[in-house]
Amino acid sequence: MMQKADVLIIGGGLTGLTLNYLLRKAGYAALILEARDRLGGRIWTKTTTEGVNIDMGATWLGHKHTHLVELLQKLNLPVFQQHLGAKALFEQHQQGTAQFIPLPPNNEPSYRIQGGTSALIQALARYLPDGTAILDTPVEKIHAKADGVYTFSGALTIKSKVVVSTLPPNLLSPLIELQPTLPDALIRLMQQTHTWMGESIKAGVAYAQPFWREHGQTGTAFSHTGPFTELYDHADAEEGHFALKGFLRNDMANLSTPDRKRLVEGQLLKFFGQRALEYASYEETVWAKEPFTYAPYKDQVLPHQNNGQEMYRKPYWNGRLFLAGSETANAFPGYMEGAVRSAEWVYQALSKSPVLSLRK
Ligand SMILES: Cc1cc2nc3c(=O)[nH]c(=O)nc-3n(C[C@H](O)[C@H](O)[C@H](O)COP(=O)(O)OP(=O)(O)OC[C@H]3O[C@@H](n4cnc5c(N)ncnc54)[C@H](O)[C@@H]3O)c2cc1C
């Protein structure tokens, strides 16, 4: 089956959806192809059976994330402060007890989006008329020809004037067949660009009550041994639903869920006592096992390696291919702010593009 589009956006994460929003607001059309059965990519709020929203991906933002803050304001999405408290639990050794440590005053508070970060995805998804975001459609090949760019996913082919990839760069190359090939230096760069948080594991435990607060605890905890290395109070803005949520050690990716859960229970018991085991739900996401976020690198890469490189902010294939996504942004690459800035950069480039001569 063949479909046509002026602008084809590959990936329905924050970058792809923000770009679509900017284009739609200006009266232009775009089509999104998304590999997963959901929009949002690395933004994913899971709702437990008790209705507790737990952010398994991006969670926090700050005042410095000015483009994201502006987008949230435009979409009327309120934020609320993440409280860390004046003291945190600190666990140095598995055998020893956890100690209270004072936390320095927080001059740069973090904020969360009310309803969970996916509220941002849902708000942007309102700018997708029926049929303009196709899910469960992993792109396999992109071929530029004289009369347009052809993008292939199974039996579906999309012919477009321009393709914007919002994939983490090391998922685009080597996983997607690109014809003609891109410059060697760019291919090397993509394969050595770290996908921010790609190796992370997040876990959240929902409770009927924030029992830890009764003992003057804030829920903030840090550990050198894990399984949680960082833990935070994840109550919602209305203080109606309660959870503790944090990062597990990356090297626990190959354990089974029951094994991880058992280790989490042991640590929570140690931190907060018996009531910690009376939880309503346990949720986790092992991002390294998500093939549309993470692929192993050929060589070792460091956190944020090659994020924001200049080579990403150039059109390729004579203006028919743009490489977008948070990791390509000129500021805050890897973060939600980077995703918004990347979408804005591509939007600016497209509005000036002679290839497209955007039509309303
Ligand atoms: C655990 C975790 C915690 C984080 N915490 C924060 C935080 O607190 N604050 C913050 O600012 N940022 C945080 N981030 C980073 C933030 O989530 C990202 O910067 C942002 O969501 C990236 O958006 P994106 O659209 O550029 O990329 P992605 O969200 O990765 O979107 C790319 C999209 O492309 C799709 N895709 C992949 N392959 C294909 C294919 N072959 N065909 C079609 N579609 C494909 C994917 O499914 C995905 O939807 C966190 C990320 C993680 C994983």
Tab-separated table of C-alpha atoms in Angstrom, residues 6-8 142-151 159-165 180 314-323 350 353-356:
chain	number	residue	atom	x	y	z
A	6	ASP	CA	4.504	16.341	2.296
A	7	VAL	CA	6.368	15.845	5.572
A	8	LEU	CA	6.867	12.379	7.020
A	142	ILE	CA	14.309	5.129	3.587
A	143	HIS	CA	15.236	5.635	-0.056
A	144	ALA	CA	15.565	9.039	-1.706
A	145	LYS	CA	14.760	9.059	-5.426
A	146	ALA	CA	14.450	11.819	-7.989
A	147	ASP	CA	10.702	12.192	-7.477
A	148	GLY	CA	10.599	11.978	-3.671
A	149	VAL	CA	11.589	10.035	-0.589
A	150	TYR	CA	10.210	6.512	-0.127
A	151	THR	CA	9.898	5.143	3.400
A	159	LYS	CA	6.162	8.753	-0.576
A	160	SER	CA	6.999	12.191	0.835
A	161	LYS	CA	8.831	15.358	-0.091
A	162	VAL	CA	10.760	15.395	3.151
A	163	VAL	CA	11.509	12.857	5.891
A	164	VAL	CA	12.329	13.894	9.445
A	165	SER	CA	13.832	11.142	11.572
A	180	PRO	CA	21.853	6.901	-0.779
A	314	LYS	CA	22.115	20.276	8.632
A	315	PRO	CA	19.724	19.010	6.020
A	316	TYR	CA	20.869	15.914	4.084
A	317	TRP	CA	19.866	14.521	0.680
A	318	ASN	CA	19.474	18.067	-0.702
A	319	GLY	CA	17.069	19.106	2.008
A	320	ARG	CA	14.953	15.948	1.880
A	321	LEU	CA	16.208	14.367	5.126
A	322	PHE	CA	16.465	15.972	8.561
A	323	LEU	CA	17.924	14.288	11.633
A	350	LEU	CA	11.240	23.382	6.856
A	353	SER	CA	12.920	24.936	2.647
A	354	PRO	CA	12.646	25.323	-1.128
A	355	VAL	CA	12.166	21.531	-1.459
A	356	LEU	CA	8.989	21.701	0.473
